[in-house]
Coordinates of C-alpha atoms in Angstrom, one line a residue:
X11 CA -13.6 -52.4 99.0
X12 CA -14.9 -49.9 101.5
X13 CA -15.2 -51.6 105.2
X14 CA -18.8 -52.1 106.7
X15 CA -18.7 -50.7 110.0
X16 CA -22.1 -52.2 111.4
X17 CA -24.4 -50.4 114.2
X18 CA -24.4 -50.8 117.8
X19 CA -27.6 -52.8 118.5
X20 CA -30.3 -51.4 119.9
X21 CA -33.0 -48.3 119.0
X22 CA -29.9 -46.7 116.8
X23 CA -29.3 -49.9 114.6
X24 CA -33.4 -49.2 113.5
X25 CA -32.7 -45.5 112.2
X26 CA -31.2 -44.2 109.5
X27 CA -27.9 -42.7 108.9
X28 CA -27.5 -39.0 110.2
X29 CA -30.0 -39.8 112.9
X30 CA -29.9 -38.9 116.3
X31 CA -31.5 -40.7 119.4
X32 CA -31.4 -39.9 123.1
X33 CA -33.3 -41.6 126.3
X34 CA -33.2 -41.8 129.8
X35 CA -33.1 -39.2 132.9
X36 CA -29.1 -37.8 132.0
X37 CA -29.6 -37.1 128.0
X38 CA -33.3 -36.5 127.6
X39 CA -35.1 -35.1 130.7
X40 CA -32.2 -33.1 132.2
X41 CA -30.7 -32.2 128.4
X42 CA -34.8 -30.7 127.9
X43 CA -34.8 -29.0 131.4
X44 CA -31.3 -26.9 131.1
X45 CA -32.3 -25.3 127.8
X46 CA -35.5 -24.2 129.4
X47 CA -33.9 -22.9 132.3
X48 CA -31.3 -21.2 129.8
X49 CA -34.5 -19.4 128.0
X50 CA -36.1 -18.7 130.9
X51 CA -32.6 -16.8 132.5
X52 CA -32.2 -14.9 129.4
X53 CA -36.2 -13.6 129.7
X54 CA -35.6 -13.5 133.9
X55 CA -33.4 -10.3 133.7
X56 CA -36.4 -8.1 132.0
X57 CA -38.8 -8.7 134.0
X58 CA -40.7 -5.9 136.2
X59 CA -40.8 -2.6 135.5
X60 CA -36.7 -2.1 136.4
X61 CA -35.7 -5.1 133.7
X62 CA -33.2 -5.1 131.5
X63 CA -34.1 -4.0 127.4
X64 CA -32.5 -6.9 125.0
X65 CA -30.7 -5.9 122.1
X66 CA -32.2 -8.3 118.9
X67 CA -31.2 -8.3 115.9
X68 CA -33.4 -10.6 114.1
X69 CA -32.7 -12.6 110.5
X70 CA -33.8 -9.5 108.3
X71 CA -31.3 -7.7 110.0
X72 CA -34.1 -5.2 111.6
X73 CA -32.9 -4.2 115.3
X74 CA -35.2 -4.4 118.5
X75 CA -34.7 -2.5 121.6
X76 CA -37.1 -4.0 124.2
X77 CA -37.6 -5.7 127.6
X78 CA -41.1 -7.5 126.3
X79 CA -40.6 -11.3 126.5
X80 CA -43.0 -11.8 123.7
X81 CA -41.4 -9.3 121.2
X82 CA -38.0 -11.3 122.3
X83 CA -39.0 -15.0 121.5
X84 CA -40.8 -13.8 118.4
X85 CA -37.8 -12.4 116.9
X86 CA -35.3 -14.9 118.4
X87 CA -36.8 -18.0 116.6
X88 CA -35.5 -20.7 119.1
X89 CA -34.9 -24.3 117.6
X90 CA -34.7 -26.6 120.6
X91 CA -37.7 -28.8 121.2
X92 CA -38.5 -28.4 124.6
X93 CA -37.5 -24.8 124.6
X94 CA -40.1 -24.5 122.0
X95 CA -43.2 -25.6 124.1
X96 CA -41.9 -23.0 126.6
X97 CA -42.3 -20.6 124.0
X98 CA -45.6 -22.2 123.0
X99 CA -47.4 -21.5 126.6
X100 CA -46.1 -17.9 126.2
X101 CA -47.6 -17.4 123.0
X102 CA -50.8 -19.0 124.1
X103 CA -50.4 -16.3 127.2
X104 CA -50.3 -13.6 124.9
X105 CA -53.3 -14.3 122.6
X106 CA -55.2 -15.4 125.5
X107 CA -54.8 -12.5 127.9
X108 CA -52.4 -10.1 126.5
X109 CA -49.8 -9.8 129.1
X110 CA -47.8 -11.8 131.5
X111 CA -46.2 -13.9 129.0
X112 CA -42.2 -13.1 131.0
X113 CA -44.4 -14.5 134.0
X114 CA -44.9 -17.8 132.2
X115 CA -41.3 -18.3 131.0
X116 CA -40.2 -17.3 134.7
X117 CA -42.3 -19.4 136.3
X118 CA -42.0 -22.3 134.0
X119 CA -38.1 -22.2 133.9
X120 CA -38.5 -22.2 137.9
X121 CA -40.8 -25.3 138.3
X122 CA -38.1 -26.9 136.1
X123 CA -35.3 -26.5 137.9
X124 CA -37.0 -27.5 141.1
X125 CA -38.2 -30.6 139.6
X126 CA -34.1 -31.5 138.6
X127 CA -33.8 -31.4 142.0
X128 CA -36.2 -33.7 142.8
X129 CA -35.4 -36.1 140.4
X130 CA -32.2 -35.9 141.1
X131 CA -33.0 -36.8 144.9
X132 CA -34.6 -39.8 143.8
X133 CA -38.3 -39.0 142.7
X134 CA -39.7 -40.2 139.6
X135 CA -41.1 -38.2 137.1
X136 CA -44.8 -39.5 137.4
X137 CA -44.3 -38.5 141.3
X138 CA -43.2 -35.0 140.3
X139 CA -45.7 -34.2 137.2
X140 CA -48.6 -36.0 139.7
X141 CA -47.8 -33.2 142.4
X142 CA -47.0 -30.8 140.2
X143 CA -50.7 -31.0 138.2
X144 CA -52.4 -31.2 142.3
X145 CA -50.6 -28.3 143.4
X146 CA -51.4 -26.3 140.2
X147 CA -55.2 -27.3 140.7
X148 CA -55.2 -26.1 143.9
X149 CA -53.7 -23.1 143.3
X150 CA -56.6 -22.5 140.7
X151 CA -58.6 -23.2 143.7
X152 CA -56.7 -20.7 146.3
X153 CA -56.5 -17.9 143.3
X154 CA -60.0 -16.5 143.6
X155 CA -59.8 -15.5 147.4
X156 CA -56.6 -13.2 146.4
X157 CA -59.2 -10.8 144.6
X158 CA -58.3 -7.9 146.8
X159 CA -60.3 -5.4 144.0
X160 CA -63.1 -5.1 141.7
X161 CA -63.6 -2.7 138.7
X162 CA -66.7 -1.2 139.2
X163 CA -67.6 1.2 136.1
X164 CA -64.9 0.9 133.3
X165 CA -66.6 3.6 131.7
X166 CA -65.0 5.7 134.0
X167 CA -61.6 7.3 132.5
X168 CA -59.8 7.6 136.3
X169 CA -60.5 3.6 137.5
X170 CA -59.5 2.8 133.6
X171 CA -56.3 4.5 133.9
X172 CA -56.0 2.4 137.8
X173 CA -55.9 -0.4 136.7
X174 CA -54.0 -0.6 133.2
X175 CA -51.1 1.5 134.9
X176 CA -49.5 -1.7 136.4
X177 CA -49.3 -3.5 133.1
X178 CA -48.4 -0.4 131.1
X179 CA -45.3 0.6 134.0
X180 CA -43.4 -2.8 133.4
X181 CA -42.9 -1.6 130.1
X182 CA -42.4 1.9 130.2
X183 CA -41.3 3.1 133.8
X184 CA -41.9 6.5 134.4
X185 CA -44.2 7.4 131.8
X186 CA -47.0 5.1 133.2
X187 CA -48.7 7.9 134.6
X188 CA -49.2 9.4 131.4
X189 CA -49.5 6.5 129.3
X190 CA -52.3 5.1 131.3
X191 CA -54.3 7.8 130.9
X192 CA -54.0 8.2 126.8
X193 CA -54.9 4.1 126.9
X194 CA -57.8 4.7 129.4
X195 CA -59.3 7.4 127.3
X196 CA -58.5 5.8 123.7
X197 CA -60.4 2.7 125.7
X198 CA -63.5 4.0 127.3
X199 CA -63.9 6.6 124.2
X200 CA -65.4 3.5 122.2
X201 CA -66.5 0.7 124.9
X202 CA -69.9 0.9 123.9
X203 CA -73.1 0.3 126.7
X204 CA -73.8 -3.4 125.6
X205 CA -70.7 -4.3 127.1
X206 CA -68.4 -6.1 124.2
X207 CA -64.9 -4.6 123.4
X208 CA -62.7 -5.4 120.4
X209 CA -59.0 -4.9 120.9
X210 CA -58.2 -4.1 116.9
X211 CA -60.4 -1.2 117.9
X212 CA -57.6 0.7 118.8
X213 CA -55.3 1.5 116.3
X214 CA -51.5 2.7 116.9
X215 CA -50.2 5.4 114.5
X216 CA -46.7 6.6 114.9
X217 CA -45.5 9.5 114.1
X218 CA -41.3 10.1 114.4
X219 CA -40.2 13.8 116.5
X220 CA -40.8 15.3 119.7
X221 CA -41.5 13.4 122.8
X222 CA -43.4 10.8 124.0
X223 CA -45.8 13.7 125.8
X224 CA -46.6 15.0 122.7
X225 CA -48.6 11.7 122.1
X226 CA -52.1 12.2 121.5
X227 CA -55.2 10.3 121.3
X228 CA -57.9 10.9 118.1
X229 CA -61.2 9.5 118.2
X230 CA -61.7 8.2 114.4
X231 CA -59.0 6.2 112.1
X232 CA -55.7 8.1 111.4
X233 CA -53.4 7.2 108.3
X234 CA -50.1 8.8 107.2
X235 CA -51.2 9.8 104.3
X236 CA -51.9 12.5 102.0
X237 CA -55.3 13.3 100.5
X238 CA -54.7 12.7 96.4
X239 CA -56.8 15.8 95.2
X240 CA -57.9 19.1 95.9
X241 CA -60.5 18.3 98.3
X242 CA -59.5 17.9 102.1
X243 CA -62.1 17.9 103.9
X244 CA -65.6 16.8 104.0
X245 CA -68.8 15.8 106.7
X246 CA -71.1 13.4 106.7
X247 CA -68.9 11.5 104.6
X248 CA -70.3 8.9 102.5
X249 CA -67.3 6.6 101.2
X250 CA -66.7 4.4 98.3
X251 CA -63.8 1.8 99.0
X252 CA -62.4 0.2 95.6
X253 CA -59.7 -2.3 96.2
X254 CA -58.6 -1.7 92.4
X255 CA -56.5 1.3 91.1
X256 CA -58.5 4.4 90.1
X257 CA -58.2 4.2 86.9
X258 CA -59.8 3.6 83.7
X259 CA -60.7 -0.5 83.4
X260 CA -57.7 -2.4 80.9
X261 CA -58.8 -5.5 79.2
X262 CA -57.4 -9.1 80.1
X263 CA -56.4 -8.9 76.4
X264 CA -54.1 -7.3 74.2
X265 CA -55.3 -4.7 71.5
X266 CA -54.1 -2.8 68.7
X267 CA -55.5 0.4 67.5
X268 CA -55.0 1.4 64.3
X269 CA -54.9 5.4 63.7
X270 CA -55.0 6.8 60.3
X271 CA -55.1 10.5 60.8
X272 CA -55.6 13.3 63.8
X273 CA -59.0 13.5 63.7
X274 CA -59.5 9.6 64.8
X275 CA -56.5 10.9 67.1
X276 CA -58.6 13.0 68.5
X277 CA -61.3 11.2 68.6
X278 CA -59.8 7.8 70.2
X279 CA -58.0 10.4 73.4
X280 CA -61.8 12.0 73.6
X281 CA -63.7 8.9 73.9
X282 CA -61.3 7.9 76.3
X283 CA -61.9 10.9 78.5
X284 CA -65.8 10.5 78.2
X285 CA -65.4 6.8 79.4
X286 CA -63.3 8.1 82.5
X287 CA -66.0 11.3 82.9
X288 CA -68.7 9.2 83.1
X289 CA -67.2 6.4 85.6
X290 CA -66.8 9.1 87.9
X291 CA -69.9 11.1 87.7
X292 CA -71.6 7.9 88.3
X293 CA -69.5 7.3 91.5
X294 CA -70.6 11.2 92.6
X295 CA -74.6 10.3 91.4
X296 CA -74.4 7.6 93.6
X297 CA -74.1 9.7 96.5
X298 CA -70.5 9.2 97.5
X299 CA -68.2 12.3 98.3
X300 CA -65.2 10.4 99.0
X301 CA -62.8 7.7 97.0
X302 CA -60.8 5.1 98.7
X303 CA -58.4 3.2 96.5
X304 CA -56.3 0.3 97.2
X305 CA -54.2 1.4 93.8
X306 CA -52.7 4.2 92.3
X307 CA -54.8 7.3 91.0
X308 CA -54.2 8.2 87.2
X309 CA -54.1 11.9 86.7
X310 CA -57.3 11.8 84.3
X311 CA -59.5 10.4 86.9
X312 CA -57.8 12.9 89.5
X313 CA -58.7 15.5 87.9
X314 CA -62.7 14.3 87.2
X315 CA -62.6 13.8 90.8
X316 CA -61.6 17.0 91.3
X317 CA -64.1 18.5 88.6
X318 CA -67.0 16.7 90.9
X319 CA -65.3 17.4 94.3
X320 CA -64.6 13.8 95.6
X321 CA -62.7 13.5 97.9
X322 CA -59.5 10.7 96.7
X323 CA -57.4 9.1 99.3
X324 CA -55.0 6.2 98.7
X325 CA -54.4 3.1 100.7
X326 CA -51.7 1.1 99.8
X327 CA -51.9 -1.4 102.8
X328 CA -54.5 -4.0 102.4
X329 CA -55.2 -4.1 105.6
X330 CA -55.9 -1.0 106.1
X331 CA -58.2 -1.3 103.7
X332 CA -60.0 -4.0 105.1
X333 CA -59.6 -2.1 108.5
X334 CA -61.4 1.2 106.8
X335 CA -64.5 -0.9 105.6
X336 CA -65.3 -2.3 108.4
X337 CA -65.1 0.9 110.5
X338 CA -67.3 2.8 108.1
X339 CA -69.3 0.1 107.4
X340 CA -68.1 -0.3 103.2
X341 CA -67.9 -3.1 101.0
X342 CA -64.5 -3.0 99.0
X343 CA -65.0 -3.3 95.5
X344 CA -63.3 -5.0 92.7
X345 CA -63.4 -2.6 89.9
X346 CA -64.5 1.2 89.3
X347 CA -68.6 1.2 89.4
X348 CA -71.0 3.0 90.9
X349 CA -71.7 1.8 94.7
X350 CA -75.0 1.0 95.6
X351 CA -76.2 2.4 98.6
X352 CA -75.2 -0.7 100.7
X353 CA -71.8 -1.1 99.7
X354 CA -70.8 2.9 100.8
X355 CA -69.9 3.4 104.2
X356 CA -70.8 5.8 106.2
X357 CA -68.1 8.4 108.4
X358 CA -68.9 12.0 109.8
X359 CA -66.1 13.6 109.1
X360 CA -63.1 13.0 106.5
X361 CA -60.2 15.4 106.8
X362 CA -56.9 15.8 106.2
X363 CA -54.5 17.6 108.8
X364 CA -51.0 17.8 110.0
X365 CA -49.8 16.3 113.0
X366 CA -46.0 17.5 113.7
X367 CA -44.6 17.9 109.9
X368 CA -46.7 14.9 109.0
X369 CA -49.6 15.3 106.9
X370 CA -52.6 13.0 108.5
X371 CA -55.7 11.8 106.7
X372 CA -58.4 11.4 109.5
X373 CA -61.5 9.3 109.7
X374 CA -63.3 10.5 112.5
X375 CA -66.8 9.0 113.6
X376 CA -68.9 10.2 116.1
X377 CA -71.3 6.8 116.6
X378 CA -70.6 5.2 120.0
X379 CA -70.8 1.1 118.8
X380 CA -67.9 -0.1 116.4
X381 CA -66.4 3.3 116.5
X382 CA -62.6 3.3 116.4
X383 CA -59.7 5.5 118.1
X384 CA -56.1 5.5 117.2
X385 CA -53.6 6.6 119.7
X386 CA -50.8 8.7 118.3
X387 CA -47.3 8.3 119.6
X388 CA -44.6 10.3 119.4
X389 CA -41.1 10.0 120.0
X390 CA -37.5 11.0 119.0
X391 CA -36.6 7.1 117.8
X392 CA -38.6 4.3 115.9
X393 CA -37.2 1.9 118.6
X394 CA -38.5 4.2 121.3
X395 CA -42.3 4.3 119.7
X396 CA -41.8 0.5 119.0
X397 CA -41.6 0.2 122.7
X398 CA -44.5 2.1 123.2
X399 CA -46.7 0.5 121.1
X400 CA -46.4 -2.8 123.2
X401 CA -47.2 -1.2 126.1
X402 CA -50.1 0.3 124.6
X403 CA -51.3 -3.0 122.9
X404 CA -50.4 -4.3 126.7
X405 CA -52.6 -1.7 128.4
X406 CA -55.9 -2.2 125.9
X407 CA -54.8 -6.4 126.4
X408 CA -55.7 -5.6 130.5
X409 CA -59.0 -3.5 129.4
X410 CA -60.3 -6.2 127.4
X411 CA -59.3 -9.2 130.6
X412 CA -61.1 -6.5 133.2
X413 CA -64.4 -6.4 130.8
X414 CA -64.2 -10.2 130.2
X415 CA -64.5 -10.9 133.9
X416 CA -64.9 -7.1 136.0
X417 CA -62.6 -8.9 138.5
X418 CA -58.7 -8.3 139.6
X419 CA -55.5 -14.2 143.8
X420 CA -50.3 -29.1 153.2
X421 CA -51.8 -32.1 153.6
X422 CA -50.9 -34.6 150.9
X423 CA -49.1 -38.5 151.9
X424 CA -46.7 -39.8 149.4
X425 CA -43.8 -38.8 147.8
X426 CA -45.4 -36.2 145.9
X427 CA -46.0 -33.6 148.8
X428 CA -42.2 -32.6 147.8
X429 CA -43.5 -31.6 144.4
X430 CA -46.3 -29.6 145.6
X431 CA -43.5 -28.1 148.1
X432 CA -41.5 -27.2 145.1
X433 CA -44.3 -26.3 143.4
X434 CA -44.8 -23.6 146.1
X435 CA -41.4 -22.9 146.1
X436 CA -41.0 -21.9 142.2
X437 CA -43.7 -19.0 143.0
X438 CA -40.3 -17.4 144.1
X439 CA -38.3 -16.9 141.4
X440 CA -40.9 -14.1 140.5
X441 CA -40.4 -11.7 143.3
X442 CA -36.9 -12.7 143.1
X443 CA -36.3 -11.9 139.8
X444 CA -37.8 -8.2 140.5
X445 CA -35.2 -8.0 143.7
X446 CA -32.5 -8.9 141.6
X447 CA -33.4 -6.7 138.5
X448 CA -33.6 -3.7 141.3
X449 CA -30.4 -4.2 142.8
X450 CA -31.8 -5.8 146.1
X451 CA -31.1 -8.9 148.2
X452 CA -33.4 -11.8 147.1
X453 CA -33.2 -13.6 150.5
X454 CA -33.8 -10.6 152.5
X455 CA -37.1 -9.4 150.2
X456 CA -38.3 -13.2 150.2
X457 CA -38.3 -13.6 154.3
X458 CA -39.9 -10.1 154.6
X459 CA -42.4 -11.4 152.4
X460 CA -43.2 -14.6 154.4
X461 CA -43.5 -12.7 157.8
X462 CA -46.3 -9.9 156.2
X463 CA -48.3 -12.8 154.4
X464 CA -47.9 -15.1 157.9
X465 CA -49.4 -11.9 159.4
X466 CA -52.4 -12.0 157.2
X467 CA -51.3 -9.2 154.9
X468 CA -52.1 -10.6 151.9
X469 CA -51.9 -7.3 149.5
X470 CA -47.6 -6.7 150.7
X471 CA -45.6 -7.1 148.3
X472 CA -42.2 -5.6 147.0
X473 CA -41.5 -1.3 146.4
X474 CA -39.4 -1.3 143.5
X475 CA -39.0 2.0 144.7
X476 CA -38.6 1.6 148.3
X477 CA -35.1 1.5 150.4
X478 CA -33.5 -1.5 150.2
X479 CA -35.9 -4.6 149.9
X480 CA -38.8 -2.5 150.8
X481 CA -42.6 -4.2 151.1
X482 CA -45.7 -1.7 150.9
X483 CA -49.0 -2.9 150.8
X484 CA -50.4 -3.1 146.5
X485 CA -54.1 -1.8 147.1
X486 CA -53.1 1.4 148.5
X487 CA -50.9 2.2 146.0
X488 CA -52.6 0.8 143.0
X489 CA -50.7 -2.1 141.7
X490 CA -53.3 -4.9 140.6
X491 CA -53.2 -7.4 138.4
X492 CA -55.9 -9.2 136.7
X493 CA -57.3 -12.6 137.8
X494 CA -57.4 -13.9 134.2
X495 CA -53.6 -12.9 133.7
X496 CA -52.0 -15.2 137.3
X497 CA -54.9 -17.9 136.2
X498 CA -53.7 -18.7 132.4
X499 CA -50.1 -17.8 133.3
X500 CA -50.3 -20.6 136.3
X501 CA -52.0 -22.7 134.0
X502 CA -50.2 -22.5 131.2
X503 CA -46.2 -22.6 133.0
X504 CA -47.4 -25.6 134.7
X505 CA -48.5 -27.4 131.7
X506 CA -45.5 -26.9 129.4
X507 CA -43.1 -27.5 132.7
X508 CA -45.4 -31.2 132.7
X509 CA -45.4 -31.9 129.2
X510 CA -41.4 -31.2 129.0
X511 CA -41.0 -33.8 131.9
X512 CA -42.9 -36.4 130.1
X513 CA -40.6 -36.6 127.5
X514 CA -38.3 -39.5 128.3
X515 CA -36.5 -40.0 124.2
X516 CA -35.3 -37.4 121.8
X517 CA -35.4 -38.9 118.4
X518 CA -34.1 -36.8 115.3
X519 CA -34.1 -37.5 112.4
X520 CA -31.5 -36.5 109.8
X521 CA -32.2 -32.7 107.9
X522 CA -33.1 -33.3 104.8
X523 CA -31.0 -31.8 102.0
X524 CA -27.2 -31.7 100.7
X525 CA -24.3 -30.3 102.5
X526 CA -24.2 -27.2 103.9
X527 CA -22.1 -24.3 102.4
X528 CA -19.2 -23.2 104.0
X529 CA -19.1 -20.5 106.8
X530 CA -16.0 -19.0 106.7
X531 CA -14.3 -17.0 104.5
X532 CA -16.9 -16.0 101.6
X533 CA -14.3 -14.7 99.3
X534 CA -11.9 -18.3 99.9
X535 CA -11.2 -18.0 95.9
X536 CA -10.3 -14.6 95.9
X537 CA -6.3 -14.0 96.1
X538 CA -5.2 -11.7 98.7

């Protein structure tokens, strides 16, 4: 008879076996608080445009080469709670603005440790979250009379390439310069005079060999692709997008065909051939002069296409698809008919050409509104153009913040005027985090800092690429960042650092399922 151990009394005794329960300052708030601070270490080291790339290898085995925090915490997949909300407020960072999600984690992972102090000095965690959420507010408050700049005319290329040059250099140092300008122009090519601007407007296409200067922008859609038929090129395109393959239509049902002699052979293969025929021709009567498919192309309506010189281009990606119809204005259909005149789209000029050794299909429309431009990157690796890509989808992120808002940031009683101190005090682990990733003293950079700022010298603030821990003043050399980006990031930090203190019991219950399968040895019944 097996012995009945019984539970300790208490929450534990209520639970299930397998479950796991902890409360109180030691196991719950300070357990929550290190793995942040662990998160936000490992995201610490790449921040600023000197950071450190992280090598991830995520659990399709696919490898990324990259210092941006949000690539990172996608791919890394982190399990902890608390850690998660962390991860949470950067997310919401990136959807919301675009960039300064390593801010976030930074910042976060800095209010955190600053509150352990606290708490461990004696506060309580109502006194810490209630000068925490008054010291954010007023820095909300404080924010708007740091707007040292204003974007005037974002149609203008050169104040376009100004201001996304800070956001695209903490990703790609040393090509900012050139990168700016590509965004700027890819950006400004299709911000249309009514003033709205849709980031899935510009594309990325990426094209392996060469260099990174060999990157181009093309005003239009660019696939890598090969154009199916004869035809290559045509203007004033009108377009008919079919989702199905290009193909004669099968039936849902099975048939058999029962052939007595050559002649019904003949007849069966030529009726067949008249069916395709005059699917086509009805597609060119229609007015279209190019095909879009979603499926494959059978050779017998290739070569009708070719008869009535369509134009046949094949998009396997879905999304592309659904992309390509909404630039030229198309409705996809379902199956092989004639398009009326609404459901064609409309594109001035379809052609195919080579970019590198890469043969190119491009859509190119002149029309100002809903027009699309791709930028094409180059490069010698697909880590390398990976790399880029962010910092071009971080660049057009900052274009769409400056249109949103055409703008560029101690008196308390009670106990929690240390909070709001702290609170203060956590804004720097940012510029410490750049002196440290540049090889400079923290202390030093801080205290010079202080003294500009006591001064009245708002705009100093470090130069990466200054001496020792150098200070230059931002305006003159052009590094801004936008309002929206400090507001959300502030926001956002402080509210998953609040909501992580506020848990006070970690309750887990036991994962479902059998027993695990052994890690070790895969081959253990194999003799060696």
């Amino acid at each position: 008879m097996a012995l009945h151990v019984p539970k300790p009394p208490g929450f534990s005794q209520m639970l299930k076996d397998g479950a796991k329960h902890f409360s109180g300052l030691e196991e719950a708030v300070f357990r929550n608080i290190r793995a942040c601070k662990e998160l936000s270490q490992t995201t610490m080291t790449a921040y600023g445009p000197n950071g450190m790339n992280k090598m991830v290898i995520n659990h399709l085995e696919k490898l990324f080469v990259t210092n941006d925090a949000a690539t990172i915490l996608r791919e890394l997949e982190v399990q902890h709670p608390a850690a998660k909300m962390i991860v949470m407020a950067s997310h919401m960072q990136e959807q919301e603005v675009g960039d300064g999600t390593n801010f976030v984690l930074v910042f976060a992972g800095a209010l955190l440790e600053l509150a352990e102090e606290l708490l461990r000095m004696g506060l309580s965690v109502s006194e810490v979250i209630d000068g925490y959420e008054k010291a954010c507010k007023k820095a909300l408050e404080i924010l708007p009379d740091c707007i040292c700049s204003s974007a005037k005319n974002l149609h203008d290329v050169q104040e376009a390439t100004a201001l996304i040059r800070p956001a695209v250099m903490s990703k790609q140092y040393g090509n900012e310069d050139f990168l700016a300008t590509l965004i700027a122009q890819a950006c400004v090519s299709i911000f249309p005079e009514s003033g709205s601007f849709n980031v899935d407007n510009v594309r990325v296409c990426k094209i392996l060999g060469c260099g990174v200067t060999a990157s181009t922008v093309l005003h239009g859609m660019v696939f890598k692709k090969e154009a199916e038929g004869d035809v290559t090129s045509v203007k004033d395109a009108k377009i008919a997008v079919f989702s199905c393959p290009f193909d004669c239509m099968v039936t849902e049902t099975k048939g058999t065909v029962l052939i007595k002699n050559a002649q019904e052979l003949m007849n069966f293969s030529k009726g067949e051939e008249d069916m395709m025929e005059a699917q086509v021709k009805a597609i060119k009567e229609a007015g279209a002069n190019v095909v879009v498919t979603g499926g494959k192309v059978a050779d017998m309506a290739l070569h009708y296409a070719n008869k009535y010189k369509l134009m046949v281009v094949r998009l396997n990606s879905k999304w592309d698809l659904r992309r390509l119809c909404k630039t030229v204005g198309a409705v996809a259909l379902p199956k092989m008919t004639a398009p009326t005149p609404d459901e064609m789209g409309h594109c001035d000029n379809v052609y195919l050409t080579e970019v590198g050794d890469t043969q190119v299909v491009v859509f190119k429309h002149e029309k100002e509104d809903g027009a699309i431009s791709t930028v094409v990157i180059r490069g010698s690796t697909d880590n390398l153009m990976d790399d880029i890509e962010r910092a071009v989808d971080d660049g057009v992120n900052t274009f769409k913040v400056l249109v949103r808002v055409c703008k560029m940031w101690d008196s308390c009683p009670g106990l929690e005027q240390y909070a709001i101190k702290k609170f203060a005090e956590a804004f720097e682990a940012l510029p410490r985090a750049l002196a440290k990733n540049s090889g400079v003293k923290g202390n030093e950079l801080i205290s010079k800092l202080y003294s500009a700022h006591h001064e009245g010298n708002k705009n100093i603030g470090f130069d990466i690429e200054g001496e020792g821990p150098a200070v230059k003043d931002m305006l003159e050399v052009g590094i801004l960042d936008p309002y929206l980006v400090k507001h959300w990031a502030i926001r956002l930090a402080t509210n998953a650092a609040i909501t992580v203190l506020r848990v006070d019991q970690i309750i887990m219950a036991k994962p479902a399922g059998g027993p695990r399968a052994p890690q070790g040895n895969k081959d253990f019944d194999d003799d060696d």
